[in-house]
């Protein structure tokens, strides 16, 4: 995904929405409004960390977090498999990665559900220590700018932990041998109406020229998937994590597979206040350690999104 496009319909809040999220957050801060994050965490904070904490990176944390024994995380828990509610608990790729980081740092990550456009505000107000919600790292979010380049907020720093783009979802066995967007020329595809995915297919249709690409648009992505499964279309298009989750779960893993490589790839980052460089750097160290010991990779494999792994932790590497 790019750092500046919205993958879903305008009616739905995507965690890869563009700087509009910052604009809302900045406006709330400037008008004195509180953030929109509400209680709904997936773990219970401890009252204090043990003085004999032997976690390798515990000493790298700010004293406030050492004393609390918890890192408070704001998230929008409606984006399976990255973060979603199951059995009253927030689960998914992000919570599992956070658990791996927590073992390195010796503290728990407490996820609290809220609205996506209130997440950056929760950092500004100090209600959350970090935000982790499949948020695309980009320069405008880093600098607190709106779409016109005007300063509207402090901005946040990002520890980049996940790489993701768009993926083609095809019928299990890939009977049409689809490997790239160019292979769709002369065929029929299905997609959710009004999304950036539909726009991507339309752009490909122009590229196909006389070798017509027929696009069937539906109200929901589930309908598009059904069309592909029935053989009425050769492919659907979605964000890689969503496509991978569909591959794993639909029909017990017997309905779909991903064709070819991801396109339009960008970075997801853990958002941290620019004033809290100690926490930012501790998270970066923890991510590198989790990558090295394999716990990061296991978290991705659990959700079938290992192709989105980063090789090392970076800070503000998004464009």
PDB file of C-alpha atoms in Angstrom:
ATOM      1  CA  UNK A   1       0.000   0.000   0.000  1.00  0.00           C
ATOM      2  CA  UNK A   2       1.161   3.510  -0.523  1.00  0.00           C
ATOM      3  CA  UNK A   3       1.391   6.020   2.242  1.00  0.00           C
ATOM      4  CA  UNK A   4      -1.144   8.340   0.682  1.00  0.00           C
ATOM      5  CA  UNK A   5      -4.043   6.315  -0.668  1.00  0.00           C
ATOM      6  CA  UNK A   6      -7.198   4.902   0.869  1.00  0.00           C
ATOM      7  CA  UNK A   7      -7.873   1.270   0.071  1.00  0.00           C
ATOM      8  CA  UNK A   8     -11.459   1.081   1.293  1.00  0.00           C
ATOM      9  CA  UNK A   9     -14.608   2.942   0.343  1.00  0.00           C
ATOM     10  CA  UNK A  10     -14.836   6.480   1.632  1.00  0.00           C
ATOM     11  CA  UNK A  11     -17.518   5.316   4.046  1.00  0.00           C
ATOM     12  CA  UNK A  12     -15.096   3.001   5.835  1.00  0.00           C
ATOM     13  CA  UNK A  13     -12.061   4.103   7.818  1.00  0.00           C
ATOM     14  CA  UNK A  14      -8.970   2.277   6.563  1.00  0.00           C
ATOM     15  CA  UNK A  15      -5.832   2.179   8.659  1.00  0.00           C
ATOM     16  CA  UNK A  16      -3.944   3.040   5.516  1.00  0.00           C
ATOM     17  CA  UNK A  17      -6.025   6.135   4.953  1.00  0.00           C
ATOM     18  CA  UNK A  18      -4.037   9.163   3.926  1.00  0.00           C
ATOM     19  CA  UNK A  19      -3.192  12.222   5.945  1.00  0.00           C
ATOM     20  CA  UNK A  20      -6.862  12.906   6.537  1.00  0.00           C
ATOM     21  CA  UNK A  21      -6.379  10.961   9.747  1.00  0.00           C
ATOM     22  CA  UNK A  22      -3.784  13.484  10.835  1.00  0.00           C
ATOM     23  CA  UNK A  23      -6.009  16.369   9.856  1.00  0.00           C
ATOM     24  CA  UNK A  24      -8.790  15.111  12.087  1.00  0.00           C
ATOM     25  CA  UNK A  25      -6.384  14.388  14.899  1.00  0.00           C
ATOM     26  CA  UNK A  26      -4.737  17.782  14.605  1.00  0.00           C
ATOM     27  CA  UNK A  27      -8.082  19.549  14.497  1.00  0.00           C
ATOM     28  CA  UNK A  28      -9.170  17.816  17.671  1.00  0.00           C
ATOM     29  CA  UNK A  29      -6.029  18.924  19.448  1.00  0.00           C
ATOM     30  CA  UNK A  30      -6.310  22.507  18.243  1.00  0.00           C
ATOM     31  CA  UNK A  31      -9.927  22.788  19.330  1.00  0.00           C
ATOM     32  CA  UNK A  32      -9.245  21.246  22.720  1.00  0.00           C
ATOM     33  CA  UNK A  33     -11.290  18.090  22.098  1.00  0.00           C
ATOM     34  CA  UNK A  34     -10.325  14.851  23.758  1.00  0.00           C
ATOM     35  CA  UNK A  35      -9.268  11.787  21.797  1.00  0.00           C
ATOM     36  CA  UNK A  36     -11.804   9.206  20.692  1.00  0.00           C
ATOM     37  CA  UNK A  37     -10.140   6.113  22.122  1.00  0.00           C
ATOM     38  CA  UNK A  38     -12.380   4.021  24.319  1.00  0.00           C
ATOM     39  CA  UNK A  39     -11.710   1.232  26.764  1.00  0.00           C
ATOM     40  CA  UNK A  40     -11.628  -2.273  25.375  1.00  0.00           C
ATOM     41  CA  UNK A  41      -8.136  -3.555  26.010  1.00  0.00           C
ATOM     42  CA  UNK A  42      -6.892  -7.060  25.546  1.00  0.00           C
ATOM     43  CA  UNK A  43      -4.804  -7.301  28.705  1.00  0.00           C
ATOM     44  CA  UNK A  44      -4.737  -6.012  32.249  1.00  0.00           C
ATOM     45  CA  UNK A  45      -1.927  -3.657  33.308  1.00  0.00           C
ATOM     46  CA  UNK A  46       0.161  -4.540  36.320  1.00  0.00           C
ATOM     47  CA  UNK A  47       0.492  -1.976  39.094  1.00  0.00           C
ATOM     48  CA  UNK A  48       4.273  -1.990  38.965  1.00  0.00           C
ATOM     49  CA  UNK A  49       7.135  -3.790  37.308  1.00  0.00           C
ATOM     50  CA  UNK A  50       9.268  -6.074  39.427  1.00  0.00           C
ATOM     51  CA  UNK A  51      12.541  -4.522  40.478  1.00  0.00           C
ATOM     52  CA  UNK A  52      14.330  -7.728  39.526  1.00  0.00           C
ATOM     53  CA  UNK A  53      12.984  -7.703  35.958  1.00  0.00           C
ATOM     54  CA  UNK A  54      15.528  -9.654  33.907  1.00  0.00           C
ATOM     55  CA  UNK A  55      14.149  -8.949  30.416  1.00  0.00           C
ATOM     56  CA  UNK A  56      17.086  -7.994  28.171  1.00  0.00           C
ATOM     57  CA  UNK A  57      15.772  -4.539  27.244  1.00  0.00           C
ATOM     58  CA  UNK A  58      13.833  -3.557  30.360  1.00  0.00           C
ATOM     59  CA  UNK A  59      16.445  -0.966  31.319  1.00  0.00           C
ATOM     60  CA  UNK A  60      16.053   0.713  27.912  1.00  0.00           C
ATOM     61  CA  UNK A  61      12.494   1.777  28.730  1.00  0.00           C
ATOM     62  CA  UNK A  62      11.513   5.135  30.257  1.00  0.00           C
ATOM     63  CA  UNK A  63      11.171   4.918  34.043  1.00  0.00           C
ATOM     64  CA  UNK A  64       7.460   5.732  33.840  1.00  0.00           C
ATOM     65  CA  UNK A  65       6.820   2.606  31.802  1.00  0.00           C
ATOM     66  CA  UNK A  66       9.154   0.510  33.919  1.00  0.00           C
ATOM     67  CA  UNK A  67       7.126   1.508  36.975  1.00  0.00           C
ATOM     68  CA  UNK A  68       3.799   0.841  35.262  1.00  0.00           C
ATOM     69  CA  UNK A  69       4.882  -2.477  33.783  1.00  0.00           C
ATOM     70  CA  UNK A  70       2.736  -1.793  30.717  1.00  0.00           C
ATOM     71  CA  UNK A  71       2.815   0.029  27.399  1.00  0.00           C
ATOM     72  CA  UNK A  72      -0.612   1.447  26.557  1.00  0.00           C
ATOM     73  CA  UNK A  73      -1.514   0.880  22.903  1.00  0.00           C
ATOM     74  CA  UNK A  74      -4.275   2.574  20.932  1.00  0.00           C
ATOM     75  CA  UNK A  75      -5.762   0.605  18.026  1.00  0.00           C
ATOM     76  CA  UNK A  76      -8.812   0.359  15.775  1.00  0.00           C
ATOM     77  CA  UNK A  77      -9.706  -3.296  16.237  1.00  0.00           C
ATOM     78  CA  UNK A  78     -11.652  -3.871  13.019  1.00  0.00           C
ATOM     79  CA  UNK A  79      -9.089  -4.996  10.456  1.00  0.00           C
ATOM     80  CA  UNK A  80      -8.674  -8.771  10.438  1.00  0.00           C
ATOM     81  CA  UNK A  81      -6.158 -10.296  10.544  1.00  0.00           C
ATOM     82  CA  UNK A  82      -4.088  -7.337  11.728  1.00  0.00           C
ATOM     83  CA  UNK A  83      -6.259  -6.488  14.727  1.00  0.00           C
ATOM     84  CA  UNK A  84      -9.782  -7.622  15.496  1.00  0.00           C
ATOM     85  CA  UNK A  85     -11.949  -8.702  18.426  1.00  0.00           C
ATOM     86  CA  UNK A  86     -12.425 -12.396  19.122  1.00  0.00           C
ATOM     87  CA  UNK A  87     -13.985 -13.704  22.302  1.00  0.00           C
ATOM     88  CA  UNK A  88     -13.951 -10.216  23.786  1.00  0.00           C
ATOM     89  CA  UNK A  89     -10.186  -9.876  23.275  1.00  0.00           C
ATOM     90  CA  UNK A  90      -8.206  -7.895  20.712  1.00  0.00           C
ATOM     91  CA  UNK A  91      -6.179 -10.396  18.690  1.00  0.00           C
ATOM     92  CA  UNK A  92      -4.278 -10.494  15.420  1.00  0.00           C
ATOM     93  CA  UNK A  93      -0.912  -9.842  13.835  1.00  0.00           C
ATOM     94  CA  UNK A  94      -0.221  -6.599  15.684  1.00  0.00           C
ATOM     95  CA  UNK A  95      -1.017  -7.963  19.185  1.00  0.00           C
ATOM     96  CA  UNK A  96       1.155 -11.023  18.495  1.00  0.00           C
ATOM     97  CA  UNK A  97       4.076  -8.887  17.339  1.00  0.00           C
ATOM     98  CA  UNK A  98       3.576  -6.698  20.410  1.00  0.00           C
ATOM     99  CA  UNK A  99       3.718  -9.789  22.618  1.00  0.00           C
ATOM    100  CA  UNK A 100       7.093 -10.674  21.097  1.00  0.00           C
ATOM    101  CA  UNK A 101       8.323  -7.148  21.788  1.00  0.00           C
ATOM    102  CA  UNK A 102       6.973  -7.318  25.327  1.00  0.00           C
ATOM    103  CA  UNK A 103       9.097 -10.375  26.096  1.00  0.00           C
ATOM    104  CA  UNK A 104      12.193  -8.416  25.116  1.00  0.00           C
ATOM    105  CA  UNK A 105      11.158  -5.358  27.115  1.00  0.00           C
ATOM    106  CA  UNK A 106       9.731  -7.135  30.167  1.00  0.00           C
ATOM    107  CA  UNK A 107       6.375  -5.310  30.064  1.00  0.00           C
ATOM    108  CA  UNK A 108       2.893  -6.013  28.734  1.00  0.00           C
ATOM    109  CA  UNK A 109       1.313  -4.248  25.770  1.00  0.00           C
ATOM    110  CA  UNK A 110      -2.255  -3.260  26.677  1.00  0.00           C
ATOM    111  CA  UNK A 111      -4.373  -2.782  23.548  1.00  0.00           C
ATOM    112  CA  UNK A 112      -7.362  -0.452  23.795  1.00  0.00           C
ATOM    113  CA  UNK A 113      -9.926  -0.115  21.005  1.00  0.00           C
ATOM    114  CA  UNK A 114     -10.874   3.249  19.549  1.00  0.00           C
ATOM    115  CA  UNK A 115     -11.621   4.982  16.258  1.00  0.00           C
ATOM    116  CA  UNK A 116      -8.831   5.169  13.707  1.00  0.00           C
ATOM    117  CA  UNK A 117      -9.060   8.926  13.238  1.00  0.00           C
ATOM    118  CA  UNK A 118      -8.608   9.438  16.989  1.00  0.00           C
ATOM    119  CA  UNK A 119      -5.419   7.420  17.354  1.00  0.00           C
ATOM    120  CA  UNK A 120      -2.859  10.140  16.679  1.00  0.00           C
ATOM    121  CA  UNK A 121      -4.763  12.415  19.047  1.00  0.00           C
ATOM    122  CA  UNK A 122      -4.370   9.801  21.789  1.00  0.00           C
ATOM    123  CA  UNK A 123      -0.596  10.150  21.417  1.00  0.00           C
ATOM    124  CA  UNK A 124      -0.772  13.941  21.538  1.00  0.00           C
ATOM    125  CA  UNK A 125      -2.881  13.891  24.708  1.00  0.00           C
ATOM    126  CA  UNK A 126      -0.775  11.197  26.379  1.00  0.00           C
ATOM    127  CA  UNK A 127      -3.688   8.821  26.822  1.00  0.00           C
ATOM    128  CA  UNK A 128      -1.763   6.146  24.921  1.00  0.00           C
ATOM    129  CA  UNK A 129       1.969   5.498  24.906  1.00  0.00           C
ATOM    130  CA  UNK A 130       1.953   4.187  21.345  1.00  0.00           C
ATOM    131  CA  UNK A 131      -0.459   3.464  18.511  1.00  0.00           C
ATOM    132  CA  UNK A 132      -0.326   0.199  16.580  1.00  0.00           C
ATOM    133  CA  UNK A 133      -3.115  -0.283  14.079  1.00  0.00           C
ATOM    134  CA  UNK A 134      -1.709  -1.100  10.622  1.00  0.00           C
ATOM    135  CA  UNK A 135      -0.855   2.585  10.258  1.00  0.00           C
ATOM    136  CA  UNK A 136       1.090   3.473   7.149  1.00  0.00           C
ATOM    137  CA  UNK A 137       4.229   5.447   7.937  1.00  0.00           C
ATOM    138  CA  UNK A 138       4.478   8.517   5.706  1.00  0.00           C
ATOM    139  CA  UNK A 139       6.221  11.880   5.743  1.00  0.00           C
ATOM    140  CA  UNK A 140       3.065  13.888   6.327  1.00  0.00           C
ATOM    141  CA  UNK A 141       2.171  11.894   9.436  1.00  0.00           C
ATOM    142  CA  UNK A 142       5.754  12.178  10.650  1.00  0.00           C
ATOM    143  CA  UNK A 143       5.683  15.952  10.253  1.00  0.00           C
ATOM    144  CA  UNK A 144       2.045  16.622  11.210  1.00  0.00           C
ATOM    145  CA  UNK A 145       1.063  18.050   7.818  1.00  0.00           C
ATOM    146  CA  UNK A 146      -2.241  18.053   5.971  1.00  0.00           C
ATOM    147  CA  UNK A 147      -2.699  17.263   2.267  1.00  0.00           C
ATOM    148  CA  UNK A 148      -1.713  20.822   1.348  1.00  0.00           C
ATOM    149  CA  UNK A 149       1.495  20.664   3.366  1.00  0.00           C
ATOM    150  CA  UNK A 150       0.187  22.891   6.151  1.00  0.00           C
ATOM    151  CA  UNK A 151       1.343  22.184   9.714  1.00  0.00           C
ATOM    152  CA  UNK A 152      -1.615  20.985  11.797  1.00  0.00           C
ATOM    153  CA  UNK A 153       0.016  18.887  14.531  1.00  0.00           C
ATOM    154  CA  UNK A 154       3.267  17.810  16.143  1.00  0.00           C
ATOM    155  CA  UNK A 155       3.569  14.690  14.046  1.00  0.00           C
ATOM    156  CA  UNK A 156       4.706  11.315  15.351  1.00  0.00           C
ATOM    157  CA  UNK A 157       7.698   9.023  14.934  1.00  0.00           C
ATOM    158  CA  UNK A 158       7.242   5.521  13.545  1.00  0.00           C
ATOM    159  CA  UNK A 159       9.069   2.291  14.279  1.00  0.00           C
ATOM    160  CA  UNK A 160       8.459   0.363  11.067  1.00  0.00           C
ATOM    161  CA  UNK A 161       7.611  -3.306  11.579  1.00  0.00           C
ATOM    162  CA  UNK A 162       5.548  -4.554   8.605  1.00  0.00           C
ATOM    163  CA  UNK A 163       5.635  -4.196   4.822  1.00  0.00           C
ATOM    164  CA  UNK A 164       2.432  -4.530   2.834  1.00  0.00           C
ATOM    165  CA  UNK A 165       0.953  -3.913  -0.598  1.00  0.00           C
ATOM    166  CA  UNK A 166      -1.861  -5.070  -2.872  1.00  0.00           C
ATOM    167  CA  UNK A 167      -2.405  -8.724  -3.790  1.00  0.00           C
ATOM    168  CA  UNK A 168      -4.474 -10.573  -6.373  1.00  0.00           C
ATOM    169  CA  UNK A 169      -6.784 -13.220  -4.934  1.00  0.00           C
ATOM    170  CA  UNK A 170      -7.481 -16.095  -7.319  1.00  0.00           C
ATOM    171  CA  UNK A 171      -9.238 -19.447  -7.165  1.00  0.00           C
ATOM    172  CA  UNK A 172      -7.309 -22.256  -5.470  1.00  0.00           C
ATOM    173  CA  UNK A 173      -4.937 -23.835  -7.969  1.00  0.00           C
ATOM    174  CA  UNK A 174      -4.829 -20.625 -10.029  1.00  0.00           C
ATOM    175  CA  UNK A 175      -6.471 -22.293 -13.074  1.00  0.00           C
ATOM    176  CA  UNK A 176      -5.879 -19.234 -15.307  1.00  0.00           C
ATOM    177  CA  UNK A 177      -2.185 -19.015 -14.411  1.00  0.00           C
ATOM    178  CA  UNK A 178      -2.394 -15.395 -13.226  1.00  0.00           C
ATOM    179  CA  UNK A 179       1.006 -14.037 -12.144  1.00  0.00           C
ATOM    180  CA  UNK A 180       0.610 -10.281 -12.576  1.00  0.00           C
ATOM    181  CA  UNK A 181      -1.870  -7.547 -13.449  1.00  0.00           C
ATOM    182  CA  UNK A 182      -0.910  -7.853 -17.114  1.00  0.00           C
ATOM    183  CA  UNK A 183      -2.184 -11.447 -17.141  1.00  0.00           C
ATOM    184  CA  UNK A 184      -5.694 -10.112 -16.493  1.00  0.00           C
ATOM    185  CA  UNK A 185      -6.037  -8.599 -19.973  1.00  0.00           C
ATOM    186  CA  UNK A 186      -8.830 -10.281 -21.906  1.00  0.00           C
ATOM    187  CA  UNK A 187     -10.343 -11.708 -18.735  1.00  0.00           C
ATOM    188  CA  UNK A 188     -12.988 -10.792 -16.134  1.00  0.00           C
ATOM    189  CA  UNK A 189     -12.215  -9.619 -12.608  1.00  0.00           C
ATOM    190  CA  UNK A 190     -14.411  -8.962  -9.560  1.00  0.00           C
ATOM    191  CA  UNK A 191     -13.943  -6.160  -7.024  1.00  0.00           C
ATOM    192  CA  UNK A 192     -15.710  -4.157  -4.336  1.00  0.00           C
ATOM    193  CA  UNK A 193     -17.362  -1.071  -5.845  1.00  0.00           C
ATOM    194  CA  UNK A 194     -15.984   2.366  -4.978  1.00  0.00           C
ATOM    195  CA  UNK A 195     -12.618   1.193  -3.668  1.00  0.00           C
ATOM    196  CA  UNK A 196      -9.079   1.971  -4.727  1.00  0.00           C
ATOM    197  CA  UNK A 197      -8.954  -1.654  -5.882  1.00  0.00           C
ATOM    198  CA  UNK A 198     -11.600  -0.876  -8.483  1.00  0.00           C
ATOM    199  CA  UNK A 199      -9.573   2.159  -9.577  1.00  0.00           C
ATOM    200  CA  UNK A 200      -6.502  -0.064  -9.920  1.00  0.00           C
ATOM    201  CA  UNK A 201      -8.423  -2.469 -12.148  1.00  0.00           C
ATOM    202  CA  UNK A 202      -9.741   0.447 -14.228  1.00  0.00           C
ATOM    203  CA  UNK A 203      -6.200   1.694 -14.748  1.00  0.00           C
ATOM    204  CA  UNK A 204      -5.181  -1.799 -15.828  1.00  0.00           C
ATOM    205  CA  UNK A 205      -8.150  -1.943 -18.234  1.00  0.00           C
ATOM    206  CA  UNK A 206      -6.820   1.157 -20.004  1.00  0.00           C
ATOM    207  CA  UNK A 207      -3.416  -0.459 -20.182  1.00  0.00           C
ATOM    208  CA  UNK A 208      -4.939  -3.612 -21.691  1.00  0.00           C
ATOM    209  CA  UNK A 209      -6.436  -1.620 -24.573  1.00  0.00           C
ATOM    210  CA  UNK A 210      -8.178  -3.763 -27.188  1.00  0.00           C
ATOM    211  CA  UNK A 211      -7.539  -6.886 -25.134  1.00  0.00           C
ATOM    212  CA  UNK A 212     -10.462  -5.897 -22.935  1.00  0.00           C
ATOM    213  CA  UNK A 213     -10.422  -6.350 -19.170  1.00  0.00           C
ATOM    214  CA  UNK A 214     -13.995  -6.755 -17.904  1.00  0.00           C
ATOM    215  CA  UNK A 215     -14.612  -5.456 -14.382  1.00  0.00           C
ATOM    216  CA  UNK A 216     -17.548  -6.700 -12.318  1.00  0.00           C
ATOM    217  CA  UNK A 217     -18.081  -4.442  -9.272  1.00  0.00           C
ATOM    218  CA  UNK A 218     -20.038  -5.513  -6.185  1.00  0.00           C
ATOM    219  CA  UNK A 219     -21.257  -3.810  -3.036  1.00  0.00           C
ATOM    220  CA  UNK A 220     -19.031  -5.949  -0.809  1.00  0.00           C
ATOM    221  CA  UNK A 221     -15.709  -7.713  -1.160  1.00  0.00           C
ATOM    222  CA  UNK A 222     -17.405 -10.920   0.013  1.00  0.00           C
ATOM    223  CA  UNK A 223     -19.561 -10.847  -3.133  1.00  0.00           C
ATOM    224  CA  UNK A 224     -16.477 -10.336  -5.295  1.00  0.00           C
ATOM    225  CA  UNK A 225     -14.784 -13.277  -3.602  1.00  0.00           C
ATOM    226  CA  UNK A 226     -17.846 -15.448  -4.222  1.00  0.00           C
ATOM    227  CA  UNK A 227     -17.696 -14.556  -7.917  1.00  0.00           C
ATOM    228  CA  UNK A 228     -14.062 -15.636  -8.117  1.00  0.00           C
ATOM    229  CA  UNK A 229     -14.734 -18.846  -6.191  1.00  0.00           C
ATOM    230  CA  UNK A 230     -17.579 -19.695  -8.587  1.00  0.00           C
ATOM    231  CA  UNK A 231     -15.338 -19.164 -11.607  1.00  0.00           C
ATOM    232  CA  UNK A 232     -17.208 -16.141 -12.951  1.00  0.00           C
ATOM    233  CA  UNK A 233     -14.109 -13.962 -12.509  1.00  0.00           C
ATOM    234  CA  UNK A 234     -10.422 -14.806 -12.427  1.00  0.00           C
ATOM    235  CA  UNK A 235      -9.289 -12.470  -9.628  1.00  0.00           C
ATOM    236  CA  UNK A 236     -10.194 -10.092  -6.818  1.00  0.00           C
ATOM    237  CA  UNK A 237      -7.856  -7.407  -5.410  1.00  0.00           C
ATOM    238  CA  UNK A 238      -7.217  -6.461  -1.778  1.00  0.00           C
ATOM    239  CA  UNK A 239      -4.535  -5.512   0.747  1.00  0.00           C
ATOM    240  CA  UNK A 240      -2.070  -8.351   1.194  1.00  0.00           C
ATOM    241  CA  UNK A 241      -2.869  -9.095   4.878  1.00  0.00           C
ATOM    242  CA  UNK A 242      -6.589  -9.282   4.124  1.00  0.00           C
ATOM    243  CA  UNK A 243      -5.984 -11.437   1.056  1.00  0.00           C
ATOM    244  CA  UNK A 244      -3.671 -13.744   3.008  1.00  0.00           C
ATOM    245  CA  UNK A 245      -6.209 -14.081   5.812  1.00  0.00           C
ATOM    246  CA  UNK A 246      -8.916 -14.949   3.280  1.00  0.00           C
ATOM    247  CA  UNK A 247      -6.651 -17.608   1.772  1.00  0.00           C
ATOM    248  CA  UNK A 248      -6.113 -19.134   5.197  1.00  0.00           C
ATOM    249  CA  UNK A 249      -9.696 -19.046   6.452  1.00  0.00           C
ATOM    250  CA  UNK A 250     -12.090 -19.352   3.493  1.00  0.00           C
ATOM    251  CA  UNK A 251     -13.224 -22.920   2.976  1.00  0.00           C
ATOM    252  CA  UNK A 252     -10.620 -24.158   5.403  1.00  0.00           C
ATOM    253  CA  UNK A 253      -7.910 -22.888   3.087  1.00  0.00           C
ATOM    254  CA  UNK A 254      -9.341 -24.633   0.014  1.00  0.00           C
ATOM    255  CA  UNK A 255     -10.986 -21.704  -1.817  1.00  0.00           C
ATOM    256  CA  UNK A 256      -8.277 -19.208  -2.787  1.00  0.00           C
ATOM    257  CA  UNK A 257      -4.604 -18.459  -3.196  1.00  0.00           C
ATOM    258  CA  UNK A 258      -2.551 -15.322  -3.805  1.00  0.00           C
ATOM    259  CA  UNK A 259      -1.211 -14.842  -7.321  1.00  0.00           C
ATOM    260  CA  UNK A 260       2.128 -13.190  -7.994  1.00  0.00           C
ATOM    261  CA  UNK A 261       3.910 -10.590  -5.902  1.00  0.00           C
ATOM    262  CA  UNK A 262       2.544  -7.677  -3.881  1.00  0.00           C
ATOM    263  CA  UNK A 263       2.389  -4.314  -5.634  1.00  0.00           C
ATOM    264  CA  UNK A 264       2.358  -0.739  -4.326  1.00  0.00           C
ATOM    265  CA  UNK A 265       4.213  -1.717  -1.155  1.00  0.00           C
ATOM    266  CA  UNK A 266       4.504   0.535   1.930  1.00  0.00           C
ATOM    267  CA  UNK A 267       5.442   0.294   5.613  1.00  0.00           C
ATOM    268  CA  UNK A 268       3.283  -0.002   8.727  1.00  0.00           C
ATOM    269  CA  UNK A 269       4.728   1.692  11.814  1.00  0.00           C
ATOM    270  CA  UNK A 270       4.228   1.828  15.580  1.00  0.00           C
ATOM    271  CA  UNK A 271       3.488   5.485  16.297  1.00  0.00           C
ATOM    272  CA  UNK A 272       5.286   7.169  19.198  1.00  0.00           C
ATOM    273  CA  UNK A 273       5.378  10.761  20.422  1.00  0.00           C
ATOM    274  CA  UNK A 274       8.311  12.713  19.025  1.00  0.00           C
ATOM    275  CA  UNK A 275       9.021  13.752  22.586  1.00  0.00           C
ATOM    276  CA  UNK A 276       9.440  10.151  23.714  1.00  0.00           C
ATOM    277  CA  UNK A 277      12.596   9.165  21.867  1.00  0.00           C
ATOM    278  CA  UNK A 278      13.633   6.759  24.631  1.00  0.00           C
ATOM    279  CA  UNK A 279      10.520   4.639  24.144  1.00  0.00           C
ATOM    280  CA  UNK A 280      10.883   4.828  20.361  1.00  0.00           C
ATOM    281  CA  UNK A 281      14.461   3.591  20.520  1.00  0.00           C
ATOM    282  CA  UNK A 282      13.561   0.828  22.994  1.00  0.00           C
ATOM    283  CA  UNK A 283      10.861  -0.415  20.624  1.00  0.00           C
ATOM    284  CA  UNK A 284      13.324  -0.412  17.745  1.00  0.00           C
ATOM    285  CA  UNK A 285      15.800  -2.466  19.775  1.00  0.00           C
ATOM    286  CA  UNK A 286      13.040  -4.870  20.820  1.00  0.00           C
ATOM    287  CA  UNK A 287      11.893  -5.377  17.238  1.00  0.00           C
ATOM    288  CA  UNK A 288      15.428  -6.111  16.067  1.00  0.00           C
ATOM    289  CA  UNK A 289      15.823  -8.603  18.917  1.00  0.00           C
ATOM    290  CA  UNK A 290      12.501 -10.297  18.096  1.00  0.00           C
ATOM    291  CA  UNK A 291      13.513 -10.560  14.446  1.00  0.00           C
ATOM    292  CA  UNK A 292      16.824 -12.109  15.457  1.00  0.00           C
ATOM    293  CA  UNK A 293      15.364 -14.686  17.869  1.00  0.00           C
ATOM    294  CA  UNK A 294      12.595 -15.727  15.454  1.00  0.00           C
ATOM    295  CA  UNK A 295       9.600 -14.726  17.577  1.00  0.00           C
ATOM    296  CA  UNK A 296       8.681 -11.956  15.129  1.00  0.00           C
ATOM    297  CA  UNK A 297       8.672 -14.414  12.235  1.00  0.00           C
ATOM    298  CA  UNK A 298       6.520 -16.881  14.171  1.00  0.00           C
ATOM    299  CA  UNK A 299       3.934 -14.164  14.811  1.00  0.00           C
ATOM    300  CA  UNK A 300       3.667 -13.500  11.072  1.00  0.00           C
ATOM    301  CA  UNK A 301       3.577 -17.184  10.151  1.00  0.00           C
ATOM    302  CA  UNK A 302       0.673 -17.732  12.539  1.00  0.00           C
ATOM    303  CA  UNK A 303      -1.438 -15.406  10.371  1.00  0.00           C
ATOM    304  CA  UNK A 304       0.060 -16.407   7.013  1.00  0.00           C
ATOM    305  CA  UNK A 305       1.539 -12.946   6.382  1.00  0.00           C
ATOM    306  CA  UNK A 306       5.244 -13.825   6.484  1.00  0.00           C
ATOM    307  CA  UNK A 307       5.772 -12.172   3.084  1.00  0.00           C
ATOM    308  CA  UNK A 308       5.282  -8.844   4.868  1.00  0.00           C
ATOM    309  CA  UNK A 309       8.243  -9.343   7.205  1.00  0.00           C
ATOM    310  CA  UNK A 310      10.858  -6.601   7.494  1.00  0.00           C
ATOM    311  CA  UNK A 311      14.507  -7.619   7.762  1.00  0.00           C
ATOM    312  CA  UNK A 312      15.331  -5.039  10.409  1.00  0.00           C
ATOM    313  CA  UNK A 313      13.653  -2.301  12.392  1.00  0.00           C
ATOM    314  CA  UNK A 314      13.716   1.211  10.927  1.00  0.00           C
ATOM    315  CA  UNK A 315      12.487   4.598  12.138  1.00  0.00           C
ATOM    316  CA  UNK A 316      10.499   6.936   9.887  1.00  0.00           C
ATOM    317  CA  UNK A 317      11.468   5.011   6.742  1.00  0.00           C
ATOM    318  CA  UNK A 318       8.061   5.543   5.127  1.00  0.00           C
ATOM    319  CA  UNK A 319       7.676   7.891   2.183  1.00  0.00           C
TER     320      UNK A 319
END
